[in-house]
PDB file of N, CA and C in Angstrom:
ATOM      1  N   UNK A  28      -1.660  21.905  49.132  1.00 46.00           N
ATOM      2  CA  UNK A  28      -3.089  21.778  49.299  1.00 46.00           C
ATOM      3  C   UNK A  28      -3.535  20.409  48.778  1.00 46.00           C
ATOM      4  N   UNK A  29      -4.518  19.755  49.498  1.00 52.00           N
ATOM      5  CA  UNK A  29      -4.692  18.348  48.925  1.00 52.00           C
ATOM      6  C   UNK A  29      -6.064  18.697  47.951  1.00 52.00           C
ATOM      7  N   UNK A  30      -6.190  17.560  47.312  1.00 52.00           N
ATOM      8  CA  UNK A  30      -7.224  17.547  46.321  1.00 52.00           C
ATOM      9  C   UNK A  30      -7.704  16.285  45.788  1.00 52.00           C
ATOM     10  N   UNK A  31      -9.300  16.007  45.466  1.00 56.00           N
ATOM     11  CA  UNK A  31      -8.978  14.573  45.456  1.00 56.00           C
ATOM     12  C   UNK A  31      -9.198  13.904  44.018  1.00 56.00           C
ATOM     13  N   UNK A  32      -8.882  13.220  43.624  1.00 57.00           N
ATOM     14  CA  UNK A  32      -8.349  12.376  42.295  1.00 57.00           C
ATOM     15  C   UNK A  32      -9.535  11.654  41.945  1.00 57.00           C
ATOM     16  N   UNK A  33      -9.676  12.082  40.407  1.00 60.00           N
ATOM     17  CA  UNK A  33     -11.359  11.322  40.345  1.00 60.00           C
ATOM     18  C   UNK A  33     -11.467   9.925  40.730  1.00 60.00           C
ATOM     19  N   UNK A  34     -12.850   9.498  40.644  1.00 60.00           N
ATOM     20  CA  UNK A  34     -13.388   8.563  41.235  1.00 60.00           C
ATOM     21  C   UNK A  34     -12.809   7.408  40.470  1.00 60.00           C
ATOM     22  N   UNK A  35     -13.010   5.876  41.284  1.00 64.00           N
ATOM     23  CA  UNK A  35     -12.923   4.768  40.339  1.00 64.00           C
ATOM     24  C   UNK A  35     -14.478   3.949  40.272  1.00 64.00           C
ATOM     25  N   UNK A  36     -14.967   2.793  39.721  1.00 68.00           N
ATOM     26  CA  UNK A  36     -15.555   2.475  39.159  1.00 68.00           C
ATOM     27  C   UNK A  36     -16.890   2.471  40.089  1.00 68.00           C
ATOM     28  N   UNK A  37     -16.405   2.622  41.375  1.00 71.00           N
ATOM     29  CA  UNK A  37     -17.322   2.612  42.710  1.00 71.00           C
ATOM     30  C   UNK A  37     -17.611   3.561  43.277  1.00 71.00           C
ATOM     31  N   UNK A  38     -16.568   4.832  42.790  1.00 72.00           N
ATOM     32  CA  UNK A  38     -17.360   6.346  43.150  1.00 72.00           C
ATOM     33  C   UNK A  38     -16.115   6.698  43.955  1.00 72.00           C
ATOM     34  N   UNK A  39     -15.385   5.684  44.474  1.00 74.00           N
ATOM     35  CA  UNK A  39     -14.089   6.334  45.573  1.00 74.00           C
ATOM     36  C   UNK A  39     -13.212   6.997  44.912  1.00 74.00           C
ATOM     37  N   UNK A  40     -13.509   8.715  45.541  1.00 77.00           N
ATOM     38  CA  UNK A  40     -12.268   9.117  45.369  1.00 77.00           C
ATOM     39  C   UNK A  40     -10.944   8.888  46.190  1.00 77.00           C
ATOM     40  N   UNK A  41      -9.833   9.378  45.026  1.00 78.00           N
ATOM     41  CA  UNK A  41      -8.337   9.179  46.463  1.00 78.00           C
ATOM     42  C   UNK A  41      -7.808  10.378  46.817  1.00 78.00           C
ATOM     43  N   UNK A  42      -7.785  10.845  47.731  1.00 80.00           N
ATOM     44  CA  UNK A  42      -6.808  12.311  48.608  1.00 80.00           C
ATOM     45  C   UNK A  42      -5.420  12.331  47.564  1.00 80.00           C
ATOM     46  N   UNK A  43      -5.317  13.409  47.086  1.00 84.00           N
ATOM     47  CA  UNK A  43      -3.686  13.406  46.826  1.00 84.00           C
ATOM     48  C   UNK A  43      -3.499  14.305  47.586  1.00 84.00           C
ATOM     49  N   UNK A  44      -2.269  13.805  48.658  1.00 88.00           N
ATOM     50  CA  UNK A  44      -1.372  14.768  49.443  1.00 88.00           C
ATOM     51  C   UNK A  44      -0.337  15.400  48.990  1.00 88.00           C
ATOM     52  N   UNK A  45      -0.284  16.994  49.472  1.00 91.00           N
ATOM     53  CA  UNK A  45       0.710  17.918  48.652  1.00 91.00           C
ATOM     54  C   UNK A  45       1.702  17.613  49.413  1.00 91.00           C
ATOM     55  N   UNK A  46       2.737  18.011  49.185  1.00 92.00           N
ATOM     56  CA  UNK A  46       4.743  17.925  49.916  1.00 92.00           C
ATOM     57  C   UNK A  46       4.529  18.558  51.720  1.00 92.00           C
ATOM     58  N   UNK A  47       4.065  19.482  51.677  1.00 93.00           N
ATOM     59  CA  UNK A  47       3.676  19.842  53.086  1.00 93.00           C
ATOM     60  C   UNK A  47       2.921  19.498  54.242  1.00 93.00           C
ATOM     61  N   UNK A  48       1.336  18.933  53.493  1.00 92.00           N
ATOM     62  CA  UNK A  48       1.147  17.654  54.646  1.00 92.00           C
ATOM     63  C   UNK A  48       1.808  16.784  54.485  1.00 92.00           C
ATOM     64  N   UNK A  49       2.493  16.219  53.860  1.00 92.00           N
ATOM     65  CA  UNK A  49       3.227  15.049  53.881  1.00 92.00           C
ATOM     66  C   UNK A  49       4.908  15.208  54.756  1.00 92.00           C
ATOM     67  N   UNK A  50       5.331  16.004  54.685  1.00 93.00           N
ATOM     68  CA  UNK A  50       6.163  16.695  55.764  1.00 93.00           C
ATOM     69  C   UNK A  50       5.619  16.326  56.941  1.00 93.00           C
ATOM     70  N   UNK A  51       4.653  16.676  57.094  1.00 91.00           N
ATOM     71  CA  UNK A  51       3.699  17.074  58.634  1.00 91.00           C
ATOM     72  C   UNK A  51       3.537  15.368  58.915  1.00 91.00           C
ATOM     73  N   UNK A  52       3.107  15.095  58.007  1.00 91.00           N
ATOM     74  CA  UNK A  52       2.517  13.755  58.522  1.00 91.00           C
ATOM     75  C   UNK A  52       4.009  12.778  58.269  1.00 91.00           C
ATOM     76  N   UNK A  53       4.936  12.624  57.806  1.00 90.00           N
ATOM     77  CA  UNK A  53       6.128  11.895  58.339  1.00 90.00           C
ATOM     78  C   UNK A  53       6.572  12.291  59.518  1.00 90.00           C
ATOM     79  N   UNK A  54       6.666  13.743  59.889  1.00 90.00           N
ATOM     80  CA  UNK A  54       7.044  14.581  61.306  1.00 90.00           C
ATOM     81  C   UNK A  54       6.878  13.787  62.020  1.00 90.00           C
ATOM     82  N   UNK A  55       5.124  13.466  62.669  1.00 87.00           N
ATOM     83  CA  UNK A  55       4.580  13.227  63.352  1.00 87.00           C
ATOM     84  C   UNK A  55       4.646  10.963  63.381  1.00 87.00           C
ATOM     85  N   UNK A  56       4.742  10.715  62.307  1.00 85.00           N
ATOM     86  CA  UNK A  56       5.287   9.463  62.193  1.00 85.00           C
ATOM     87  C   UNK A  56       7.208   9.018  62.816  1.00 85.00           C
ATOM     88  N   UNK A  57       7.940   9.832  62.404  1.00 84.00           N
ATOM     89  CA  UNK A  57       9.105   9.182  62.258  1.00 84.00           C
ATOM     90  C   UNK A  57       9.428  10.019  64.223  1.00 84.00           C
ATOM     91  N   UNK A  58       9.377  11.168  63.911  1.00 82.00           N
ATOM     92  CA  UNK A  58       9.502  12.000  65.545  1.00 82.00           C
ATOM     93  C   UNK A  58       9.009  11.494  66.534  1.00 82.00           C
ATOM     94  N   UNK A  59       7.499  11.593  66.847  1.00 79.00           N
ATOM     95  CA  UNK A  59       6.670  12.012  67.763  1.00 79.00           C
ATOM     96  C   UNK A  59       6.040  10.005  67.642  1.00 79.00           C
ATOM     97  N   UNK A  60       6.692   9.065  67.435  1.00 75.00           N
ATOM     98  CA  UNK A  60       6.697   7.881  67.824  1.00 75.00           C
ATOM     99  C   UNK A  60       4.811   7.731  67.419  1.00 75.00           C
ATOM    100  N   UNK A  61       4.393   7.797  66.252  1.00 71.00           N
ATOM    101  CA  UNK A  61       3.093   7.984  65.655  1.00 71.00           C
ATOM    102  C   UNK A  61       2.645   6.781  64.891  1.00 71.00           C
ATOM    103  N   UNK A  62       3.541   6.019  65.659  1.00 67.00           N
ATOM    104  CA  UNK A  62       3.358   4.181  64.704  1.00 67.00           C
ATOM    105  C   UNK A  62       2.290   3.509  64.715  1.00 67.00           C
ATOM    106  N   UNK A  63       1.399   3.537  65.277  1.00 64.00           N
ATOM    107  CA  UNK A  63       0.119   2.471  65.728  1.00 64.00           C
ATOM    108  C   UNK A  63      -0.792   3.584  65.591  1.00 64.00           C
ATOM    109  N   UNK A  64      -2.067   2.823  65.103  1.00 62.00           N
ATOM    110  CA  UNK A  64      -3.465   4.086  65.190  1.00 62.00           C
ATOM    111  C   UNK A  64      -3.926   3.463  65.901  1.00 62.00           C
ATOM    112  N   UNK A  65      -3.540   3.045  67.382  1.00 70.00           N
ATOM    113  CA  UNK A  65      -4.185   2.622  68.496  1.00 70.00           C
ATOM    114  C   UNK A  65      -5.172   3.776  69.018  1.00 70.00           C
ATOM    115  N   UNK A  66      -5.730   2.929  70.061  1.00 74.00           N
ATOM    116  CA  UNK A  66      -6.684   4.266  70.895  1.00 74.00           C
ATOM    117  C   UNK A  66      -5.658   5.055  71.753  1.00 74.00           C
ATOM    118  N   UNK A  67      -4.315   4.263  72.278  1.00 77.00           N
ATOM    119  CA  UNK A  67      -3.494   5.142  73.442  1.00 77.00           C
ATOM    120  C   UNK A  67      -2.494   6.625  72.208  1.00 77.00           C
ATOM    121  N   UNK A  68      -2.798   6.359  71.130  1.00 79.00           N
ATOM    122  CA  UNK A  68      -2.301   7.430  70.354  1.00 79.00           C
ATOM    123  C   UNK A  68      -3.261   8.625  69.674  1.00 79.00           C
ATOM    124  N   UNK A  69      -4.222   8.337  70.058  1.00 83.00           N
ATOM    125  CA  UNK A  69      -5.653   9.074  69.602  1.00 83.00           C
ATOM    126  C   UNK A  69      -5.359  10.608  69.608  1.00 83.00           C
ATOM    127  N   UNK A  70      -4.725  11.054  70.951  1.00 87.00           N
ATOM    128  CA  UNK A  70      -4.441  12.542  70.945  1.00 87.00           C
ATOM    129  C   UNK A  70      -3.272  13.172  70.343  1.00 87.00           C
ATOM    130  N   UNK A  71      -2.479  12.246  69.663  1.00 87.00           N
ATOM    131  CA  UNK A  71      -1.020  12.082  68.549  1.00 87.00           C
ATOM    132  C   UNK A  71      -1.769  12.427  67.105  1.00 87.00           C
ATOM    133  N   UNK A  72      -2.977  11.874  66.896  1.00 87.00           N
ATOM    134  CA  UNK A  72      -3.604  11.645  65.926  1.00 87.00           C
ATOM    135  C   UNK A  72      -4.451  12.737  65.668  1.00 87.00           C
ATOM    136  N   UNK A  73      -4.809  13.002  66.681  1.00 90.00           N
ATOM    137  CA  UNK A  73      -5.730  14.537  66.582  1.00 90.00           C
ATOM    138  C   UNK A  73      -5.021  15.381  66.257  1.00 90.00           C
ATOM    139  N   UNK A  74      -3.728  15.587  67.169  1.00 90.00           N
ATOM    140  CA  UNK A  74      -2.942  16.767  66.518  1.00 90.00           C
ATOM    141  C   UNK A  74      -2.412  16.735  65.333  1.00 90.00           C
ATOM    142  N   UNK A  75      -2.063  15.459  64.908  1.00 89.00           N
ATOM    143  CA  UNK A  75      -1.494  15.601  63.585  1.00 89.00           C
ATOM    144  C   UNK A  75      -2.466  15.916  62.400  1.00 89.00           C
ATOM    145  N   UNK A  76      -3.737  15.299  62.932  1.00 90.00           N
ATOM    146  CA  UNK A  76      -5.016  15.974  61.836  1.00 90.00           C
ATOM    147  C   UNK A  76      -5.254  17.233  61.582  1.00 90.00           C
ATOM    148  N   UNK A  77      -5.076  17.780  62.464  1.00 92.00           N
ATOM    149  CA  UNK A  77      -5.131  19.573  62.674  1.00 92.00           C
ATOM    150  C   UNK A  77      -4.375  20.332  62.129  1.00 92.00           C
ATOM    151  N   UNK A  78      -2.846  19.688  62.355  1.00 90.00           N
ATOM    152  CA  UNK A  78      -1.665  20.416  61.864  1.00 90.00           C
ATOM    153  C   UNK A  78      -1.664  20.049  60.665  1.00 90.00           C
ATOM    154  N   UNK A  79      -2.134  18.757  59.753  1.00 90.00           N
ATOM    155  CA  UNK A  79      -2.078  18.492  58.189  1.00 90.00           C
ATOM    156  C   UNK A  79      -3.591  19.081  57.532  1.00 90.00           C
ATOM    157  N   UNK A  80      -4.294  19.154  58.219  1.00 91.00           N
ATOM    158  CA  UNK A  80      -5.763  19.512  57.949  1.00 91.00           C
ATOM    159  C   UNK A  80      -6.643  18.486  56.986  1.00 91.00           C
ATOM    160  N   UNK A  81      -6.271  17.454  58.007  1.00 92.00           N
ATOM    161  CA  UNK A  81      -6.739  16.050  57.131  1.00 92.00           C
ATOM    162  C   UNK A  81      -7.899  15.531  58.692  1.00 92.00           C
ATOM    163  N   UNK A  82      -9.142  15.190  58.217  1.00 91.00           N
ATOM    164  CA  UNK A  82      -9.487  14.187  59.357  1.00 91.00           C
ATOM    165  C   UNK A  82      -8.914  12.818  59.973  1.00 91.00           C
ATOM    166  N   UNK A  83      -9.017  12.606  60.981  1.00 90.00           N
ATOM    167  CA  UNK A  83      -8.423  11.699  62.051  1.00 90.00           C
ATOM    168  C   UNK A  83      -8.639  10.516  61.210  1.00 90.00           C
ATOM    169  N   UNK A  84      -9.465   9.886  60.398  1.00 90.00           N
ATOM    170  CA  UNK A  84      -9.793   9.224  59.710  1.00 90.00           C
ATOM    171  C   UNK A  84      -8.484   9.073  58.453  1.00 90.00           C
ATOM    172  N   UNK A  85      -8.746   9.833  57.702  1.00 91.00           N
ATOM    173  CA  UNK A  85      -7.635  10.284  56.850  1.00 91.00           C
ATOM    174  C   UNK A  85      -6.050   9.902  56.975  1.00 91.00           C
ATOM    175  N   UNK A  86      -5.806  10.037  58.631  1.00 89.00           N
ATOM    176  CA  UNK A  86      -4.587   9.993  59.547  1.00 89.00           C
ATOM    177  C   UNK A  86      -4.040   8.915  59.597  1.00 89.00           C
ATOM    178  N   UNK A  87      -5.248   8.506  60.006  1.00 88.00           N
ATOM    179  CA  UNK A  87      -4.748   6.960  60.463  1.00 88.00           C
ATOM    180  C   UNK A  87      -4.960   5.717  59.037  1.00 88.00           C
ATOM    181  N   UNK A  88      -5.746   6.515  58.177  1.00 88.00           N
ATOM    182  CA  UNK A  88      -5.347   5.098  56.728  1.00 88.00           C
ATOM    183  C   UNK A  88      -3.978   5.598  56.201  1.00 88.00           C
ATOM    184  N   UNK A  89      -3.193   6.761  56.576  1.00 89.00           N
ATOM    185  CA  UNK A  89      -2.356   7.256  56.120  1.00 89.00           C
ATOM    186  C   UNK A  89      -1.219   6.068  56.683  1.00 89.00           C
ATOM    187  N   UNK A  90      -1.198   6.219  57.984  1.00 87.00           N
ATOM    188  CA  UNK A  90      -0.237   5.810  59.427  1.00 87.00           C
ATOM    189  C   UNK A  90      -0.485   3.829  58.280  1.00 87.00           C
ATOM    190  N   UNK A  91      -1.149   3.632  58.306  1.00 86.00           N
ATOM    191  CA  UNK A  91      -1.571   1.886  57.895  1.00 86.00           C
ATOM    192  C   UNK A  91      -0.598   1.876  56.628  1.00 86.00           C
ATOM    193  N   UNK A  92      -0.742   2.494  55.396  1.00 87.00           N
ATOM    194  CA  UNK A  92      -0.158   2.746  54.551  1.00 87.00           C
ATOM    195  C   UNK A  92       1.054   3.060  54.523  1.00 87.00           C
ATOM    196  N   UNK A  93       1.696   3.580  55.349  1.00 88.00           N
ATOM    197  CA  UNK A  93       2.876   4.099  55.148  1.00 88.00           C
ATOM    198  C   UNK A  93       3.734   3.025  55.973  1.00 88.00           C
ATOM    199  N   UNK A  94       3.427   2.376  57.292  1.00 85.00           N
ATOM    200  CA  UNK A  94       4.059   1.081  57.666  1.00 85.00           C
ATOM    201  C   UNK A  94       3.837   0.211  56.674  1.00 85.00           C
ATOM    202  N   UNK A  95       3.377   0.235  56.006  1.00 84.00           N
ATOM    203  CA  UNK A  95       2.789  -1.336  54.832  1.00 84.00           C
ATOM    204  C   UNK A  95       4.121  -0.708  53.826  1.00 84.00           C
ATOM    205  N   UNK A  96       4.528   0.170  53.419  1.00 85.00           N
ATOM    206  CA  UNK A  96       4.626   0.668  52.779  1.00 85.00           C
ATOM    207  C   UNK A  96       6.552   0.501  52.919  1.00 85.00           C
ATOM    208  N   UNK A  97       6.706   0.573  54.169  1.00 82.00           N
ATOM    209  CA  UNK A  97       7.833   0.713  54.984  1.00 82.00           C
ATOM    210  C   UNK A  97       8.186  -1.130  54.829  1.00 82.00           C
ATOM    211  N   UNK A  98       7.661  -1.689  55.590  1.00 80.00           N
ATOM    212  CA  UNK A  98       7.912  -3.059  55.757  1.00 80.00           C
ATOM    213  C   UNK A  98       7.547  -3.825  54.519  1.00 80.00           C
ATOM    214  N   UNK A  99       6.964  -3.282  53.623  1.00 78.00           N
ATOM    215  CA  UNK A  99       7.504  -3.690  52.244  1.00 78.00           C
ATOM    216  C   UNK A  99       8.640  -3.927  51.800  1.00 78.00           C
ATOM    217  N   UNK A 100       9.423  -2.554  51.737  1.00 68.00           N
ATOM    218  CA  UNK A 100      11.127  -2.062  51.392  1.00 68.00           C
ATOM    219  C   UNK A 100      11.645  -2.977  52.358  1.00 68.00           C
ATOM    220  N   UNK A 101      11.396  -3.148  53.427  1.00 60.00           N
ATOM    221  CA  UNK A 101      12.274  -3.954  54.292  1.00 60.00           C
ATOM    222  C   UNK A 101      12.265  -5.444  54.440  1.00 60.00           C
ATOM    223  N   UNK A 102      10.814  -5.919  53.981  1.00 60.00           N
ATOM    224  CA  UNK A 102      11.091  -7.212  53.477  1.00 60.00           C
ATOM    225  C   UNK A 102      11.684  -7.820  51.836  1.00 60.00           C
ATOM    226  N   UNK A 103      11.341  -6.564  51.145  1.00 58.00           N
ATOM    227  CA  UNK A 103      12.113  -6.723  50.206  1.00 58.00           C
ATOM    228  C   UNK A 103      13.607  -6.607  50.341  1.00 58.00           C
ATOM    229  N   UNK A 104      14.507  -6.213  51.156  1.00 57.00           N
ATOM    230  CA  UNK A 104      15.771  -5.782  51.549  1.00 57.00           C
ATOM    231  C   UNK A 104      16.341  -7.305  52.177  1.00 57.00           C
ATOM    232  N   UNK A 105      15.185  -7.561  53.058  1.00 58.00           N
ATOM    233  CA  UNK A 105      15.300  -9.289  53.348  1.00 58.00           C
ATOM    234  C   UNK A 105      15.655 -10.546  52.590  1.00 58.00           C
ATOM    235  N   UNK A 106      14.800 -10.543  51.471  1.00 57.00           N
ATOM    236  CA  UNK A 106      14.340 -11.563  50.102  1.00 57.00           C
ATOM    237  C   UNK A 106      15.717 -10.731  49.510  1.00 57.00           C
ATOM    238  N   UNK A 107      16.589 -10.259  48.899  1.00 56.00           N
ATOM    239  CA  UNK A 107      17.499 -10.129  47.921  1.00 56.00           C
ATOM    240  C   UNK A 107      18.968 -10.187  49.091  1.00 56.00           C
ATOM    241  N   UNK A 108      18.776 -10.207  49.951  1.00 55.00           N
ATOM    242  CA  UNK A 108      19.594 -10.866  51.170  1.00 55.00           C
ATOM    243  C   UNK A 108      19.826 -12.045  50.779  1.00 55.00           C
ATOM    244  N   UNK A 109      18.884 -12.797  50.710  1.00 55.00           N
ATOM    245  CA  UNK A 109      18.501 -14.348  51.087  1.00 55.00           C
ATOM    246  C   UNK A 109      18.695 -14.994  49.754  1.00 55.00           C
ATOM    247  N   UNK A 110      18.651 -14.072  48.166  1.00 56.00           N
ATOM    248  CA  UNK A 110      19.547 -14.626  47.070  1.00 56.00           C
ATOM    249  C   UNK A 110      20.694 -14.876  46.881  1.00 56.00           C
ATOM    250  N   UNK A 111      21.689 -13.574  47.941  1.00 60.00           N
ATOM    251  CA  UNK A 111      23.133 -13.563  47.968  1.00 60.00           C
ATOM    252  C   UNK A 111      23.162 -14.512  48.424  1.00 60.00           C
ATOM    253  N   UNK A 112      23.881 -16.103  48.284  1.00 63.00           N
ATOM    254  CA  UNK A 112      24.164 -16.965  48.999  1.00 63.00           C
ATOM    255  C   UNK A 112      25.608 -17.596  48.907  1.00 63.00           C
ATOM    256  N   UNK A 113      26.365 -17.863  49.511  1.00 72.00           N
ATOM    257  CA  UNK A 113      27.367 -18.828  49.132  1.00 72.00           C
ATOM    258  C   UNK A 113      27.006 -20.211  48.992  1.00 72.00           C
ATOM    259  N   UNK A 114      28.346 -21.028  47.674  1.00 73.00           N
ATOM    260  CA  UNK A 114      27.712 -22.047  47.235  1.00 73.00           C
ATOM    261  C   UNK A 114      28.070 -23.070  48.866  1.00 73.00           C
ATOM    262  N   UNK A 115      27.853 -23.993  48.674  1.00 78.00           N
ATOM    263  CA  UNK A 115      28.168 -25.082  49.220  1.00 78.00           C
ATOM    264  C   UNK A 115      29.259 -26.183  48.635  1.00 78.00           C
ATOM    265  N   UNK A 116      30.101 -26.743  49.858  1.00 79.00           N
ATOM    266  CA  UNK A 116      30.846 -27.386  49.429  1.00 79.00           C
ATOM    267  C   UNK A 116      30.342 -28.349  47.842  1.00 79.00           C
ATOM    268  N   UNK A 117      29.632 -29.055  48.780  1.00 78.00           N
ATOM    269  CA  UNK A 117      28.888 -30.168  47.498  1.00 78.00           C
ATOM    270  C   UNK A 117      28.245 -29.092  46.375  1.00 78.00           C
ATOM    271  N   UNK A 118      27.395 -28.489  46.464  1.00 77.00           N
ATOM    272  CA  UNK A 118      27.483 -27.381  44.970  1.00 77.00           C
ATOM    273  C   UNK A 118      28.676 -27.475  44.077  1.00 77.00           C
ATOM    274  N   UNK A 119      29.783 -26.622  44.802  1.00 78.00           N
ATOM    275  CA  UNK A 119      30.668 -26.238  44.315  1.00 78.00           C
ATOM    276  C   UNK A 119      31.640 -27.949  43.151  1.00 78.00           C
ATOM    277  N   UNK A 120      31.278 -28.793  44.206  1.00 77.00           N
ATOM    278  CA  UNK A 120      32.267 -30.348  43.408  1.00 77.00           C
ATOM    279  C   UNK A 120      31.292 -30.392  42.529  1.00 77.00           C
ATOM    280  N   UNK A 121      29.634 -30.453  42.614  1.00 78.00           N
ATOM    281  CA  UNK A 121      28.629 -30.898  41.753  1.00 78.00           C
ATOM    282  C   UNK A 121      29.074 -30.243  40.448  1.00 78.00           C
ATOM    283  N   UNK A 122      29.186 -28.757  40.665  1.00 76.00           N
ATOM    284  CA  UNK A 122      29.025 -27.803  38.968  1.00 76.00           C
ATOM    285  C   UNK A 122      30.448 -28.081  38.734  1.00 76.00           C
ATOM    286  N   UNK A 123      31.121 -28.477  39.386  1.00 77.00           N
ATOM    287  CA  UNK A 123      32.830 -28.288  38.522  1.00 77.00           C
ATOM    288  C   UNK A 123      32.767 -29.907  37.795  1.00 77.00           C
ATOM    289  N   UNK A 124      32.225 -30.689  38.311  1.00 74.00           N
ATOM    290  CA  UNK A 124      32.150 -32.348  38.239  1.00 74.00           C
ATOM    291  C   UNK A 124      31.001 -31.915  36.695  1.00 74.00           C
ATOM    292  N   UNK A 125      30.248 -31.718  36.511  1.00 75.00           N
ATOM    293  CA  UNK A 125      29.460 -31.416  35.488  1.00 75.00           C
ATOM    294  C   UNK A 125      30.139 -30.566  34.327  1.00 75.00           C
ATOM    295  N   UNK A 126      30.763 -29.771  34.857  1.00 75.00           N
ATOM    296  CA  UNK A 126      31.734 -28.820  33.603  1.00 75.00           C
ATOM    297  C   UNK A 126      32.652 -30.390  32.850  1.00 75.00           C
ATOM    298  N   UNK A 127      32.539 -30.813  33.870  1.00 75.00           N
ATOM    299  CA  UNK A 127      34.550 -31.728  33.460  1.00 75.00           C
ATOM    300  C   UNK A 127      34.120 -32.755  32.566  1.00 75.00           C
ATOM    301  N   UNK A 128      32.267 -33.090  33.167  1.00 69.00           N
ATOM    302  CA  UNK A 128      31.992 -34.125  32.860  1.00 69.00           C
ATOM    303  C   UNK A 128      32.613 -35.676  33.318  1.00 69.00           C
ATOM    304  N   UNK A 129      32.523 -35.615  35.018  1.00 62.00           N
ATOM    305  CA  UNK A 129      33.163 -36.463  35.221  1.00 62.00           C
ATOM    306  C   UNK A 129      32.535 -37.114  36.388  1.00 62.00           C
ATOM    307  N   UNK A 130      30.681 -37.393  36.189  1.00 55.00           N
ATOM    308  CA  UNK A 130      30.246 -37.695  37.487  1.00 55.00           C
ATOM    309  C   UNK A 130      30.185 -39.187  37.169  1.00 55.00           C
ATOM    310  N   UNK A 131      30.411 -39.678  38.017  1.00 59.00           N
ATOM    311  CA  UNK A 131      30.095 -41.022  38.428  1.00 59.00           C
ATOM    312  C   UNK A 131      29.173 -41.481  39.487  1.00 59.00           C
ATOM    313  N   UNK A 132      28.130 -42.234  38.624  1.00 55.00           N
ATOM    314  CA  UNK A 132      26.899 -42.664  39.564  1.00 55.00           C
ATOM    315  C   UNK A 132      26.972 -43.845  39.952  1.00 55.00           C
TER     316      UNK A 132
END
């Protein structure tokens, strides 16, 4: 059952979603191709409002959030990619030439 989480300094409360709409509403995300809160998904959106018992409204800041949410993890998965690096030749002579102490300028 959802319920909503007191207010912040502006009066907005936040929905907390229980394990079961949230079931419902990944269902309808990861299955039923529920990616965009376009207008051509509107009747994707209705049903999934019905079946979570959340308004269409509700649905779709959900759908925004949860891609943001998604392509977060995945640009983060990107960026610690892009630390693993191999050195480079010249790296590799630079730090051994510096250990030995043997650069010549």
């Amino acid at each position: 059952m959802e319920f909503e989480a007191p207010g912040d300094e502006h009066g907005r409360t936040r929905l907390v979603i229980d394990e079961e709409t949230l079931e419902i509403l990944k269902y309808f995300f990861l299955h039923k191709s529920m990616d965009s809160s376009k207008k051509e998904k509107l009747p994707l959106i209705k049903e999934c409002a019905n079946g979570a018992k959340l308004s269409e409204h509700q649905v779709k800041h959900w759908i925004n959030n949860y891609k943001s949410k998604i392509s977060g993890r995945i640009s983060a998965r990107k960026a610690k990619s892009k630390l693993i690096r191999k050195r480079s030749g010249f790296n590799m002579f630079a730090s051994e030439s510096l250990l030995k102490g043997t650069v010549h300028t």
